[in-house]
Short mmCIF file of C-alpha atoms in Angstrom, two decimals:
data_model
loop_
_atom_site.label_atom_id
_atom_site.label_comp_id
_atom_site.label_asym_id
_atom_site.label_seq_id
_atom_site.Cartn_x
_atom_site.Cartn_y
_atom_site.Cartn_z
CA MET A 417 84.71 50.61 -70.12
CA LYS A 418 84.49 47.33 -70.66
CA ASP A 419 86.30 45.36 -73.86
CA LEU A 420 82.76 45.58 -76.19
CA ALA A 421 83.40 42.06 -77.85
CA LEU A 422 83.98 39.85 -74.33
CA ALA A 423 80.64 41.78 -73.67
CA LEU A 424 78.82 41.12 -76.42
CA ALA A 425 80.18 37.14 -75.34
CA GLU A 426 79.10 37.12 -71.45
CA HIS A 427 75.42 39.12 -73.32
CA VAL A 428 75.56 35.45 -75.65
CA ALA A 429 76.94 32.60 -73.33
CA ARG A 430 74.95 33.92 -69.89
CA THR A 431 71.42 34.24 -71.88
CA ASP A 432 69.50 31.43 -71.52
CA TYR A 433 64.97 30.71 -73.68
CA ARG A 434 63.67 32.14 -70.28
CA ASP A 435 65.65 36.00 -70.42
CA LEU A 436 64.06 36.69 -74.13
CA PRO A 437 60.83 38.37 -72.94
CA PRO A 438 57.37 37.29 -75.11
CA ALA A 439 58.29 40.17 -77.81
CA ALA A 440 61.76 39.07 -78.98
CA VAL A 441 60.31 35.17 -79.47
CA ARG A 442 57.87 36.01 -80.91
CA ALA A 443 60.19 37.88 -83.20
CA THR A 444 62.28 35.80 -83.47
CA LYS A 445 60.09 33.04 -84.40
CA THR A 446 57.93 35.57 -86.58
CA PHE A 447 61.44 36.33 -88.86
CA LEU A 448 62.75 32.51 -89.10
CA GLN A 449 60.04 32.03 -90.72
CA ASP A 450 59.96 34.78 -92.78
CA THR A 451 63.45 34.33 -94.30
CA ILE A 452 63.01 30.50 -94.49
CA GLY A 453 60.02 31.99 -96.96
CA VAL A 454 63.15 34.30 -98.98
CA GLY A 455 65.33 31.44 -98.94
CA VAL A 456 63.11 28.83 -100.96
CA ALA A 457 62.97 31.85 -102.90
CA GLY A 458 66.09 32.86 -104.15
CA SER A 459 67.21 29.07 -104.84
CA ALA A 460 65.65 29.60 -108.25
CA GLY A 461 67.00 32.82 -108.08
CA PRO A 462 70.38 33.52 -110.13
CA TRP A 463 73.85 31.69 -110.71
CA VAL A 464 72.57 29.03 -107.54
CA ALA A 465 73.30 26.01 -109.13
CA ASP A 466 75.96 26.95 -110.36
CA LEU A 467 76.66 27.75 -106.83
CA VAL A 468 75.26 24.64 -105.74
CA GLY A 469 77.59 22.33 -108.24
CA CYS A 470 80.89 23.88 -107.35
CA LEU A 471 79.76 23.10 -103.25
CA SER A 472 79.28 19.22 -104.83
CA GLY A 473 82.64 19.05 -105.24
CA TRP A 474 84.26 21.17 -103.19
CA GLY A 475 83.48 17.59 -100.71
CA VAL A 476 81.18 15.58 -98.80
CA ALA A 477 79.06 15.22 -95.80
CA ASP A 478 75.85 15.16 -95.19
CA GLN A 479 75.30 16.68 -92.80
CA ALA A 480 72.83 20.05 -93.55
CA THR A 481 69.59 20.89 -95.95
CA ILE A 482 69.96 23.95 -98.92
CA LEU A 483 66.81 25.22 -98.69
CA ALA A 484 64.51 23.49 -102.15
CA ARG A 485 66.62 20.83 -102.20
CA HIS A 486 67.20 17.07 -101.69
CA ALA A 487 70.56 16.26 -101.09
CA ARG A 488 72.53 17.30 -97.91
CA PHE A 489 75.92 18.65 -97.67
CA PRO A 490 78.91 19.74 -95.29
CA ALA A 491 77.33 22.58 -92.56
CA PRO A 492 79.79 25.35 -94.04
CA ALA A 493 78.44 24.29 -97.51
CA ALA A 494 74.87 24.54 -96.67
CA ALA A 495 75.84 28.31 -95.05
CA LEU A 496 76.45 29.39 -97.10
CA ALA A 497 74.09 28.37 -99.94
CA ASN A 498 70.94 29.45 -97.30
CA ALA A 499 72.46 32.82 -97.70
CA TYR A 500 72.95 33.56 -100.97
CA GLN A 501 69.72 31.96 -101.62
CA ILE A 502 67.84 34.37 -98.69
CA HIS A 503 70.12 37.81 -99.71
CA ASN A 504 69.77 37.09 -103.12
CA SER A 505 66.28 38.71 -104.02
CA GLU A 506 66.56 42.02 -101.94
CA PHE A 507 63.60 39.93 -100.26
CA ASP A 508 65.60 39.67 -96.24
CA CYS A 509 64.20 41.17 -93.02
CA VAL A 510 66.00 44.33 -91.99
CA HIS A 511 67.88 46.56 -88.68
CA GLU A 512 67.54 49.30 -90.69
CA GLY A 513 69.53 51.43 -87.47
CA ALA A 514 71.98 48.97 -88.10
CA VAL A 515 72.10 48.82 -91.45
CA VAL A 516 72.30 44.73 -91.24
CA HIS A 517 70.45 41.94 -93.22
CA ALA A 518 70.86 39.97 -89.45
CA MET A 519 69.09 36.80 -90.61
CA THR A 520 70.52 36.09 -93.28
CA ALA A 521 73.55 35.06 -92.07
CA VAL A 522 72.87 34.48 -88.39
CA LEU A 523 69.77 31.70 -89.98
CA SER A 524 72.35 29.86 -92.30
CA ALA A 525 74.95 28.91 -90.06
CA THR A 526 72.16 28.53 -87.01
CA LEU A 527 69.82 26.17 -88.97
CA ALA A 528 72.85 24.22 -90.73
CA HIS A 529 75.08 23.62 -87.01
CA ALA A 530 71.70 22.40 -85.65
CA GLU A 531 71.23 19.76 -88.09
CA ARG A 532 74.32 17.94 -88.18
CA GLN A 533 74.35 18.24 -84.25
CA GLY A 534 70.76 16.63 -83.99
CA GLY A 535 68.80 17.52 -80.57
CA VAL A 536 68.89 20.82 -80.74
CA ARG A 537 65.07 21.67 -79.05
CA GLY A 538 63.34 24.88 -80.30
CA GLU A 539 63.18 26.71 -76.61
CA GLU A 540 68.00 26.50 -77.82
CA LEU A 541 66.98 27.90 -81.33
CA ILE A 542 65.24 30.42 -80.99
CA THR A 543 67.60 31.65 -78.41
CA ALA A 544 70.39 31.31 -80.21
CA LEU A 545 68.64 32.85 -82.84
CA ALA A 546 67.90 36.10 -80.56
CA VAL A 547 71.30 36.23 -78.98
CA GLY A 548 72.76 36.80 -82.66
CA VAL A 549 71.30 39.01 -84.07
CA ASP A 550 71.45 40.76 -81.17
CA VAL A 551 75.11 40.48 -81.22
CA ALA A 552 74.92 41.92 -85.53
CA CYS A 553 73.17 44.41 -85.00
CA HIS A 554 74.80 46.17 -81.99
CA ILE A 555 77.74 45.81 -83.48
CA GLY A 556 75.82 47.76 -86.23
CA ALA A 557 74.08 49.97 -83.98
CA ALA A 558 77.67 51.33 -82.77
CA SER A 559 78.69 52.82 -86.32
CA ARG A 560 78.67 55.54 -85.76
CA ALA A 561 80.08 56.47 -89.26
CA PRO A 562 79.25 56.05 -93.04
CA LEU A 563 78.90 52.49 -95.19
CA THR A 564 82.54 51.61 -96.80
CA PHE A 565 82.13 47.93 -96.80
CA PHE A 566 79.09 45.75 -96.52
CA ARG A 567 77.92 45.25 -93.04
CA PRO A 568 75.15 42.77 -93.41
CA GLY A 569 78.98 40.34 -94.35
CA THR A 570 80.63 41.82 -92.06
CA ALA A 571 78.12 42.61 -88.99
CA GLY A 572 76.13 39.34 -89.56
CA GLY A 573 79.12 37.31 -90.21
CA PHE A 574 79.43 38.00 -85.68
CA GLY A 575 76.38 36.99 -85.15
CA ALA A 576 76.64 34.19 -86.81
CA THR A 577 79.39 32.89 -85.11
CA ALA A 578 77.24 34.07 -82.19
CA ALA A 579 74.81 32.05 -83.10
CA VAL A 580 76.31 28.73 -83.78
CA GLY A 581 79.02 29.45 -80.68
CA LYS A 582 75.48 29.98 -78.80
CA LEU A 583 74.71 26.19 -79.60
CA MET A 584 77.48 24.98 -78.74
CA GLY A 585 77.73 26.03 -74.78
CA PHE A 586 80.69 28.55 -75.73
CA ASP A 587 81.47 30.61 -72.75
CA ALA A 588 82.73 34.01 -72.53
CA SER A 589 86.34 33.05 -73.23
CA THR A 590 86.30 30.86 -76.34
CA MET A 591 83.29 32.76 -77.61
CA VAL A 592 85.99 35.61 -78.02
CA ARG A 593 88.40 33.41 -79.69
CA ALA A 594 85.82 31.74 -82.31
CA MET A 595 84.79 36.08 -83.07
CA GLY A 596 87.94 36.62 -83.22
CA ILE A 597 88.81 33.67 -85.60
CA ALA A 598 85.39 35.08 -87.83
CA TYR A 599 87.14 38.15 -87.78
CA GLY A 600 90.74 36.81 -89.30
CA GLN A 601 88.13 35.85 -92.96
CA MET A 602 85.77 38.03 -92.55
CA CYS A 603 85.36 39.39 -96.08
CA GLY A 604 82.38 42.41 -97.68
CA THR A 605 82.91 44.99 -100.25
CA MET A 606 81.21 46.99 -101.05
CA GLN A 607 82.43 47.52 -104.18
CA ALA A 608 79.78 45.12 -105.07
CA HIS A 609 76.42 47.11 -103.86
CA THR A 610 77.83 49.45 -105.55
CA GLU A 611 77.94 47.78 -109.87
CA GLY A 612 74.62 44.82 -108.21
CA SER A 613 76.55 42.57 -108.47
CA ILE A 614 75.57 39.03 -107.03
CA LEU A 615 78.97 39.08 -105.28
CA LEU A 616 76.93 41.01 -102.99
CA GLY A 617 74.42 37.74 -101.32
CA LEU A 618 77.89 35.19 -101.80
CA GLN A 619 79.98 37.95 -98.81
CA VAL A 620 76.95 36.88 -96.42
CA GLY A 621 76.96 33.37 -97.68
CA PHE A 622 81.33 33.86 -96.58
CA ASN A 623 80.66 34.86 -93.36
CA ALA A 624 77.81 32.67 -92.82
CA ARG A 625 80.03 29.53 -93.84
CA ASN A 626 83.62 31.44 -91.84
CA ALA A 627 81.49 31.55 -88.38
CA LEU A 628 80.90 28.00 -88.53
CA VAL A 629 84.75 27.18 -89.86
CA ALA A 630 85.82 30.03 -86.17
CA CYS A 631 83.15 27.83 -83.62
CA ASP A 632 85.04 24.37 -84.81
CA LEU A 633 88.40 25.62 -84.76
CA ALA A 634 87.44 27.83 -81.32
CA ALA A 635 85.54 24.44 -78.94
CA ARG A 636 89.55 22.57 -79.94
CA GLY A 637 90.40 25.09 -78.80
CA VAL A 638 92.13 27.18 -81.17
CA PRO A 639 93.91 30.28 -80.06
CA SER A 640 93.01 33.70 -82.42
CA VAL A 641 92.66 37.87 -81.29
CA GLU A 642 91.00 38.90 -78.33
CA ASN A 643 90.96 42.89 -79.22
CA VAL A 644 88.22 42.25 -82.01
CA LEU A 645 86.37 45.27 -82.24
CA GLU A 646 88.33 47.79 -80.80
CA GLY A 647 92.14 47.11 -81.00
CA PRO A 648 93.96 49.44 -82.71
CA PHE A 649 93.69 46.78 -86.52
CA GLY A 650 90.34 45.29 -85.22
CA TYR A 651 86.94 44.84 -86.51
CA TYR A 652 86.16 48.63 -85.68
CA ARG A 653 89.16 50.36 -86.33
CA LEU A 654 89.31 48.64 -89.94
CA PHE A 655 86.47 47.54 -91.30
CA GLU A 656 84.25 50.81 -90.09
CA GLY A 657 85.15 54.29 -88.03
CA GLU A 658 83.75 56.48 -85.43
CA TYR A 659 81.93 53.76 -83.16
CA ASP A 660 80.43 54.33 -79.74
CA ALA A 661 80.28 51.20 -77.47
CA GLY A 662 78.50 52.62 -74.65
CA SER A 663 75.45 52.75 -76.77
CA VAL A 664 75.81 48.50 -77.25
CA LEU A 665 76.79 48.18 -73.49
CA LYS A 666 73.72 50.01 -72.04
CA ALA A 667 71.10 48.34 -73.74
CA LEU A 668 73.55 45.00 -73.84
CA GLY A 669 70.65 42.24 -71.96
CA ARG A 670 67.34 45.25 -71.58
CA VAL A 671 66.34 46.14 -75.59
CA TRP A 672 66.43 42.90 -78.61
CA ARG A 673 67.71 43.77 -81.09
CA VAL A 674 65.53 40.91 -83.05
CA THR A 675 62.65 42.80 -81.36
CA GLU A 676 63.50 46.64 -83.71
CA LEU A 677 63.65 44.23 -87.04
CA SER A 678 62.50 44.79 -90.47
CA HIS A 679 60.17 43.10 -92.95
CA LYS A 680 60.80 43.75 -96.47
CA PRO A 681 57.31 43.91 -98.97
CA PHE A 682 59.21 44.27 -101.33
CA PRO A 683 62.19 42.38 -103.19
CA SER A 684 64.71 45.41 -103.55
CA GLY A 685 66.77 46.98 -101.56
CA ARG A 686 65.34 48.31 -98.49
CA ALA A 687 66.14 51.88 -98.92
CA THR A 688 64.40 51.96 -102.54
CA HIS A 689 61.19 51.28 -100.07
CA GLY A 690 60.70 54.77 -98.82
CA ILE A 691 59.93 55.63 -102.34
CA ILE A 692 57.39 53.16 -103.29
CA ASP A 693 55.77 54.11 -100.06
CA GLY A 694 56.09 58.00 -100.86
CA LEU A 695 54.09 57.01 -104.82
CA LEU A 696 51.96 54.02 -104.07
CA GLU A 697 50.65 57.07 -101.76
CA LEU A 698 50.96 59.29 -103.73
CA GLU A 699 48.75 57.30 -106.10
CA ARG A 700 45.65 56.27 -103.89
CA ARG A 701 45.35 59.52 -103.07
CA ILE A 702 45.27 61.77 -106.12
CA GLY A 703 44.85 58.43 -108.33
CA PHE A 704 47.06 59.79 -111.48
CA ALA A 705 48.01 57.52 -114.41
CA PRO A 706 52.10 56.87 -115.22
CA SER A 707 51.29 58.71 -118.08
CA GLN A 708 50.67 61.74 -116.31
CA VAL A 709 54.42 61.95 -114.73
CA GLU A 710 55.88 64.04 -115.71
CA ARG A 711 58.15 63.31 -113.47
CA VAL A 712 59.43 61.89 -110.71
CA THR A 713 61.44 63.88 -107.63
CA ALA A 714 62.62 61.48 -104.40
CA SER A 715 65.04 63.95 -101.08
CA VAL A 716 67.07 60.87 -98.56
CA PRO A 717 68.76 60.91 -96.30
CA PRO A 718 72.31 60.42 -97.44
CA LEU A 719 72.95 56.42 -97.28
CA VAL A 720 69.60 56.22 -99.61
CA HIS A 721 70.95 58.60 -102.05
CA HIS A 722 74.30 56.37 -102.57
CA LEU A 723 72.87 53.51 -101.72
CA VAL A 724 70.41 53.41 -105.24
CA SER A 725 70.20 56.35 -106.95
CA ARG A 726 71.93 55.11 -109.88
CA PRO A 727 70.27 55.19 -113.34
CA ILE A 728 69.24 52.60 -114.85
CA THR A 729 70.47 51.12 -117.93
CA ASP A 730 69.39 49.70 -121.08
CA ARG A 731 69.62 45.92 -119.37
CA PRO A 732 70.24 46.08 -116.08
CA GLU A 733 71.73 42.86 -114.28
CA PRO A 734 68.27 41.60 -111.62
CA GLY A 735 71.13 42.31 -108.89
CA TYR A 736 71.20 45.72 -110.01
CA ALA A 737 67.13 46.78 -110.84
CA ARG A 738 66.19 45.92 -107.32
CA LEU A 739 69.12 48.78 -106.18
CA CYS A 740 67.90 51.47 -109.04
CA ALA A 741 65.44 53.61 -106.75
CA ALA A 742 64.15 55.11 -110.59
CA TYR A 743 64.15 51.30 -111.99
CA VAL A 744 62.27 49.95 -109.02
CA GLY A 745 59.43 52.66 -108.69
CA ALA A 746 59.31 53.28 -112.31
CA ARG A 747 57.15 48.67 -111.68
CA ALA A 748 55.70 49.97 -108.46
CA LEU A 749 53.67 52.93 -110.17
CA MET A 750 53.46 50.65 -113.23
CA ARG A 751 51.27 48.04 -111.00
CA GLY A 752 51.19 48.84 -107.70
CA THR A 753 52.91 46.63 -106.52
CA VAL A 754 56.66 45.50 -106.72
CA GLU A 755 56.82 41.54 -107.06
CA LEU A 756 60.14 39.63 -108.21
CA GLU A 757 59.10 38.70 -111.46
CA ASP A 758 59.61 42.19 -112.14
CA PHE A 759 63.49 41.27 -112.00
CA ARG A 760 63.46 38.76 -114.14
CA PRO A 761 62.38 39.49 -118.27
CA PRO A 762 60.32 41.00 -120.05
CA ALA A 763 60.76 43.06 -117.08
CA LEU A 764 63.37 44.39 -116.88
CA THR A 765 63.90 45.68 -120.98
CA ASP A 766 60.31 46.89 -120.62
CA PRO A 767 61.20 49.93 -122.51
CA ALA A 768 58.39 52.24 -120.74
CA THR A 769 59.70 50.96 -117.69
CA HIS A 770 62.66 52.38 -118.85
CA ALA A 771 60.55 55.88 -120.08
CA LEU A 772 59.27 55.94 -116.97
CA ALA A 773 62.31 56.49 -114.58
CA ARG A 774 63.95 58.51 -116.41
CA ARG A 775 61.90 60.77 -115.62
CA PHE A 776 63.07 60.14 -111.34
CA THR A 777 65.53 62.12 -109.28
CA MET A 778 67.16 61.63 -106.41
CA ASP A 779 68.84 64.24 -104.00
CA PRO A 780 70.57 63.92 -100.92
CA ASP A 781 68.99 66.04 -97.79
CA GLY A 782 72.19 66.20 -96.01
CA ASN A 783 70.40 64.26 -93.66
CA PRO A 784 72.75 64.01 -90.78
CA ASP A 785 73.02 60.45 -89.85
CA PRO A 786 75.22 58.51 -92.00
CA ASN A 787 73.71 55.66 -91.08
CA ALA A 788 69.79 57.43 -92.06
CA LEU A 789 67.91 55.46 -94.63
CA GLY A 790 64.30 57.94 -93.53
CA PRO A 791 62.91 60.23 -93.51
CA VAL A 792 61.79 60.46 -96.99
CA THR A 793 60.61 63.05 -99.75
CA VAL A 794 58.13 62.09 -102.86
CA THR A 795 57.28 64.52 -105.42
CA VAL A 796 55.28 63.90 -108.15
CA ALA A 797 54.93 66.41 -111.52
CA LEU A 798 51.92 65.65 -113.40
CA GLY A 799 51.45 66.92 -117.27
CA GLU A 800 48.29 68.03 -118.75
CA GLY A 801 48.65 71.45 -116.22
CA ARG A 802 48.38 69.91 -113.03
CA GLN A 803 50.53 70.95 -110.18
CA CYS A 804 53.51 69.12 -107.29
CA HIS A 805 52.20 66.76 -105.00
CA HIS A 806 53.92 65.44 -102.27
CA VAL A 807 54.20 63.05 -99.13
CA ARG A 808 56.82 62.50 -96.58
CA VAL A 809 57.89 58.48 -95.31
CA ASP A 810 58.77 58.72 -92.41
CA HIS A 811 58.91 55.25 -91.55
CA MET A 812 58.60 52.76 -94.16
CA TYR A 813 55.92 49.61 -94.52
CA GLY A 814 57.34 46.90 -92.83
CA SER A 815 58.69 48.81 -89.36
CA PRO A 816 57.96 48.57 -86.58
CA ALA A 817 56.24 51.35 -86.48
CA ARG A 818 54.48 50.78 -89.94
CA PRO A 819 54.84 46.25 -89.50
CA MET A 820 52.80 43.88 -91.90
CA SER A 821 49.85 42.41 -89.91
CA ARG A 822 49.82 38.75 -89.50
CA ASP A 823 47.50 37.99 -93.03
CA ALA A 824 50.72 40.21 -95.21
CA HIS A 825 53.67 38.14 -93.51
CA LEU A 826 52.12 35.03 -93.75
CA ALA A 827 50.74 35.79 -97.62
CA LYS A 828 54.77 36.43 -98.63
CA PHE A 829 55.92 33.81 -96.87
CA ARG A 830 52.97 31.26 -99.23
CA ARG A 831 54.04 32.88 -102.18
CA ASN A 832 57.72 33.01 -101.34
CA TRP A 833 56.56 28.40 -100.93
CA VAL A 834 56.09 28.26 -104.03
CA SER A 835 58.74 30.43 -106.19
CA GLY A 836 62.00 28.44 -105.04
CA ALA A 837 63.50 26.33 -108.12
CA ARG A 838 61.49 23.04 -106.67
CA ARG A 839 58.15 23.40 -106.23
CA LEU A 840 57.64 22.43 -102.49
CA TYR A 841 54.02 21.56 -101.80
CA GLU A 842 52.18 23.73 -100.09
CA ALA A 843 50.40 21.56 -96.93
CA THR A 844 54.31 21.09 -96.33
CA GLY A 845 54.24 25.13 -95.96
CA GLU A 846 51.17 25.02 -93.57
CA ARG A 847 53.01 22.62 -91.42
CA LEU A 848 56.19 25.09 -91.24
CA ILE A 849 54.25 27.52 -89.64
CA ARG A 850 52.69 25.87 -87.73
CA LEU A 851 55.45 24.20 -86.30
CA VAL A 852 56.85 27.93 -86.44
CA ASP A 853 53.75 29.18 -84.70
CA ASP A 854 54.50 26.27 -81.66
CA LEU A 855 58.49 26.28 -82.05
CA GLU A 856 59.43 26.48 -78.16
CA ALA A 857 57.98 23.21 -78.13
CA LEU A 858 60.09 21.27 -80.84
CA GLY A 859 62.62 18.67 -79.60
CA ASP A 860 64.57 18.36 -83.14
CA ALA A 861 64.73 21.52 -85.15
CA ARG A 862 66.08 18.77 -87.57
CA GLU A 863 62.16 18.25 -88.23
CA LEU A 864 62.26 21.49 -88.81
CA VAL A 865 65.01 21.01 -92.19
CA GLU A 866 63.60 18.76 -93.11
CA LEU A 867 59.82 20.32 -94.18
CA THR A 868 62.05 23.09 -96.36
CA ARG A 869 63.25 19.43 -98.48
CA ALA A 870 62.87 19.11 -102.48
CA GLN A 871 62.55 15.33 -102.53
CA GLY A 872 63.73 13.35 -105.10
CA ALA A 873 66.24 16.79 -106.32
#
């Protein structure tokens, strides 16, 4: 069987825009736009100003833009900041089977390199993003083990390396070397997820930054390791565990993972979304007020239980609350949706929300797939002698099986576009929508990035 790292590198090196099916091109454009919008909104997230302040002291180069800011930074610094902004609100698209927020590191590194290089055509940008997502998601989807490291950072870092290497014209051998250098810098612990720490998004940023460093070194001929993924101390043995390389080898060039990405309609951990869907469906079907709820029980796969079954605390940090199914579910019942403001004061300490959240329990359902996010069964018990009501959610809203419409996708983008730390003009957002719609004809990706810059800030 061919070495998996080499097979992925060959896939990236040989893929041309003409090899991409129309569905892959459409999905790449859709999630590029979605991710930019999420990153703009994330510019108002916690600790962003402190991060940018640190980056300003670590080096100066007029290379790449941090979303919703005016100044330019060294490309690795911009990649780090943008990946953090994209992930800090848990609003970024995800590949559910691979458990990878694939666009987060991939787009951040790719835009930073495209801006510093200049002259990257729209077709080249689409191709680089598509193969980068492919690498990240294939690596994640091959795993047969529970999460121990944060895969959006680790697998996402490999995907970012592939995308940047594609733009730099790497052959397969150079691509493997770049992946090896990225592997030597790889990081991403699940402890940050367990604690709901902002380190979670920073870890994605570190790997996006490291992808650029890896490609720059590989381009100069710096050697690394060859058995990046499957060696005795390679990625799968140290970071994952059991895996199935054969499933990836069969899918390369046949399955385009970007077509399997899920939108996130709510700014919370994807593992909470099945519960949100179930609660809102029962609310529509039955018609009840939050005050009537005696108990909510969710039967969920072990991964969902591990990720978001955590107690509500008196003063939760935003990152913790986004990953607390009880808090998120309570906000959904009280407001009929979940939005960015649900993770800011005064919502985070609202007594009614906390009281309702304490009526939630979650039980693992014994699903044998360690990476499954569904199905989810939600049961609501109502007071005043009313019976329990159940709903099973097989596919979460935003997934390929239940996709967001274009109107819903654009509505999400437009809300995010005006939610950043520095206001961007609505008319500029509309220009970006039109540009992405016709991205194949774009002569230089710098035109795209320029629209995301705040004026005079």
